GROMACS .gro file of C-alpha atoms in nm:
model
  142
    1MET     CA    1   1.052  -1.174  -0.429
    2GLN     CA    2   1.200  -1.161  -0.775
    3ARG     CA    3   1.340  -0.850  -0.940
    4GLU     CA    4   1.034  -0.828  -1.165
    5ASP     CA    5   0.811  -0.811  -0.856
    6TRP     CA    6   1.012  -0.519  -0.713
    7ASP     CA    7   1.008  -0.344  -1.052
    8LYS     CA    8   0.631  -0.378  -1.074
    9LEU     CA    9   0.580  -0.236  -0.722
   10ALA     CA   10   0.815   0.054  -0.800
   11GLN     CA   11   0.628   0.129  -1.121
   12GLN     CA   12   0.299   0.120  -0.934
   13LEU     CA   13   0.435   0.372  -0.683
   14ARG     CA   14   0.484   0.612  -0.971
   15THR     CA   15   0.109   0.600  -1.046
   16LEU     CA   16   0.033   0.795  -0.728
   17PRO     CA   17  -0.078   1.154  -0.772
   18GLY     CA   18   0.252   1.337  -0.728
   19GLY     CA   19   0.445   1.021  -0.810
   20ALA     CA   20   0.655   0.809  -0.576
   21PRO     CA   21   0.794   1.113  -0.386
   22ALA     CA   22   0.440   1.188  -0.262
   23ALA     CA   23   0.412   0.852  -0.084
   24GLU     CA   24   0.614   0.951   0.222
   25PRO     CA   25   0.442   1.282   0.308
   26ASP     CA   26   0.094   1.178   0.195
   27PHE     CA   27   0.077   0.838   0.366
   28PHE     CA   28   0.344   0.833   0.637
   29GLY     CA   29   0.383   1.205   0.713
   30PRO     CA   30   0.153   1.208   1.017
   31PHE     CA   31   0.368   0.939   1.185
   32ILE     CA   32   0.727   1.039   1.102
   33THR     CA   33   0.925   1.345   1.202
   34GLY     CA   34   1.098   1.414   0.872
   35GLU     CA   35   1.426   1.438   1.063
   36LEU     CA   36   1.718   1.206   1.001
   37ALA     CA   37   1.677   0.885   1.192
   38PRO     CA   38   1.943   0.828   1.456
   39VAL     CA   39   2.184   0.541   1.402
   40THR     CA   40   2.050   0.234   1.582
   41SER     CA   41   2.297  -0.023   1.448
   42GLU     CA   42   2.616  -0.031   1.248
   43TRP     CA   43   2.410  -0.205   0.980
   44ASP     CA   44   2.152   0.073   0.931
   45TYR     CA   45   2.087   0.151   0.566
   46ASP     CA   46   1.788   0.385   0.585
   47GLY     CA   47   1.518   0.468   0.831
   48TRP     CA   48   1.261   0.705   0.975
   49LEU     CA   49   1.237   0.869   1.313
   50LEU     CA   50   0.880   0.810   1.424
   51LYS     CA   51   0.692   1.081   1.611
   52ASP     CA   52   0.663   0.851   1.912
   53GLY     CA   53   1.043   0.849   1.945
   54ARG     CA   54   1.104   0.506   1.795
   55VAL     CA   55   1.288   0.435   1.470
   56LEU     CA   56   1.182   0.232   1.168
   57SER     CA   57   1.515   0.098   1.048
   58LEU     CA   58   1.603  -0.081   0.725
   59ARG     CA   59   1.929  -0.266   0.787
   60LEU     CA   60   2.180  -0.458   0.588
   61ASP     CA   61   2.217  -0.810   0.722
   62GLU     CA   62   2.514  -0.831   0.958
   63THR     CA   63   2.606  -1.174   0.818
   64GLN     CA   64   2.660  -1.001   0.483
   65GLN     CA   65   2.441  -1.254   0.308
   66GLY     CA   66   2.278  -0.995   0.080
   67MET     CA   67   1.966  -0.959   0.292
   68MET     CA   68   1.777  -0.650   0.407
   69ARG     CA   69   1.591  -0.654   0.738
   70LEU     CA   70   1.329  -0.414   0.872
   71PHE     CA   71   1.315  -0.330   1.245
   72VAL     CA   72   1.114  -0.110   1.477
   73VAL     CA   73   1.361   0.014   1.736
   74ASP     CA   74   1.252   0.145   2.073
   75PRO     CA   75   1.484   0.246   2.361
   76GLU     CA   76   1.483  -0.105   2.510
   77GLU     CA   77   1.477  -0.335   2.210
   78SER     CA   78   1.497  -0.381   1.834
   79HIS     CA   79   1.188  -0.560   1.705
   80PHE     CA   80   1.252  -0.761   1.388
   81ILE     CA   81   0.970  -0.717   1.135
   82ALA     CA   82   1.069  -0.896   0.814
   83LYS     CA   83   1.351  -0.957   0.567
   84THR     CA   84   1.410  -0.974   0.195
   85ASP     CA   85   1.711  -0.996  -0.031
   86ASP     CA   86   1.905  -0.696  -0.157
   87THR     CA   87   1.721  -0.700  -0.490
   88LEU     CA   88   1.504  -0.445  -0.311
   89LEU     CA   89   1.795  -0.198  -0.311
   90HIS     CA   90   1.874  -0.246  -0.678
   91ALA     CA   91   1.511  -0.188  -0.779
   92ALA     CA   92   1.473   0.113  -0.548
   93ARG     CA   93   1.788   0.276  -0.689
   94GLU     CA   94   1.698   0.207  -1.051
   95HIS     CA   95   1.346   0.345  -1.014
   96GLY     CA   96   1.441   0.633  -0.784
   97VAL     CA   97   1.206   0.529  -0.503
   98SER     CA   98   1.258   0.492  -0.129
   99ALA     CA   99   1.373   0.144  -0.028
  100VAL     CA  100   1.178   0.178   0.299
  101ILE     CA  101   0.857   0.262   0.118
  102LEU     CA  102   0.909  -0.013  -0.137
  103PHE     CA  103   0.965  -0.263   0.147
  104LEU     CA  104   0.651  -0.142   0.329
  105LEU     CA  105   0.449  -0.168   0.008
  106ALA     CA  106   0.564  -0.528  -0.042
  107LEU     CA  107   0.464  -0.608   0.318
  108ALA     CA  108   0.121  -0.450   0.275
  109ALA     CA  109   0.066  -0.632  -0.055
  110GLY     CA  110   0.142  -0.964   0.114
  111GLN     CA  111   0.449  -1.030  -0.098
  112ILE     CA  112   0.667  -1.044   0.215
  113ASP     CA  113   0.533  -1.220   0.524
  114ASP     CA  114   0.593  -1.045   0.854
  115ASN     CA  115   0.355  -1.255   1.068
  116LYS     CA  116   0.176  -0.928   1.154
  117ARG     CA  117   0.482  -0.798   1.340
  118LEU     CA  118   0.454  -0.453   1.179
  119LYS     CA  119   0.092  -0.432   1.292
  120ILE     CA  120   0.196  -0.528   1.646
  121HIS     CA  121   0.498  -0.296   1.677
  122ALA     CA  122   0.397  -0.002   1.454
  123PRO     CA  123   0.024  -0.021   1.382
  124LYS     CA  124   0.002   0.330   1.235
  125ILE     CA  125   0.284   0.260   0.989
  126ASP     CA  126   0.117  -0.072   0.903
  127GLY     CA  127  -0.214   0.104   0.837
  128ALA     CA  128  -0.049   0.372   0.625
  129ALA     CA  129   0.132   0.104   0.422
  130LYS     CA  130  -0.198  -0.071   0.359
  131ASP     CA  131  -0.356   0.257   0.249
  132LEU     CA  132  -0.064   0.309   0.012
  133MET     CA  133  -0.108  -0.043  -0.122
  134LEU     CA  134  -0.476   0.021  -0.187
  135MET     CA  135  -0.390   0.334  -0.386
  136THR     CA  136  -0.111   0.177  -0.591
  137VAL     CA  137  -0.146  -0.200  -0.616
  138CYS     CA  138  -0.514  -0.274  -0.567
  139ARG     CA  139  -0.679  -0.252  -0.907
  140LEU     CA  140  -1.022  -0.222  -0.745
  141CYS     CA  141  -0.923   0.094  -0.560
  142GLY     CA  142  -0.626   0.264  -0.724
   0.00000   0.00000   0.00000
């Protein structure tokens, strides 16, 4: 994705009732604890502790290639979901939106391909991201 794509998604998040800060409680609140996510890797950047005890973790790439990677982490394994470059972080900071939510919105909008891994490993988060996409990106709905 290009910077303009991230900027557009971030701007669309602001069209939600309550703005971008409302996205987490309104769409993902039933599935996350609201507590700080435990550290799952030395490369963790941000994340959510899910109510089922797993962690949704946005990580810096350990090869330091400027990539961001999303994982669902359970006690036995880290499940890779998708990756993008660190332009995500720059756009999230500039627009004052959550990098995790912006990443999930890009996945739901089909701008990042995850081969349905989010749906397999965290179907409720996947569904909430798609609902968010319908409210922000889809011009027929939002």
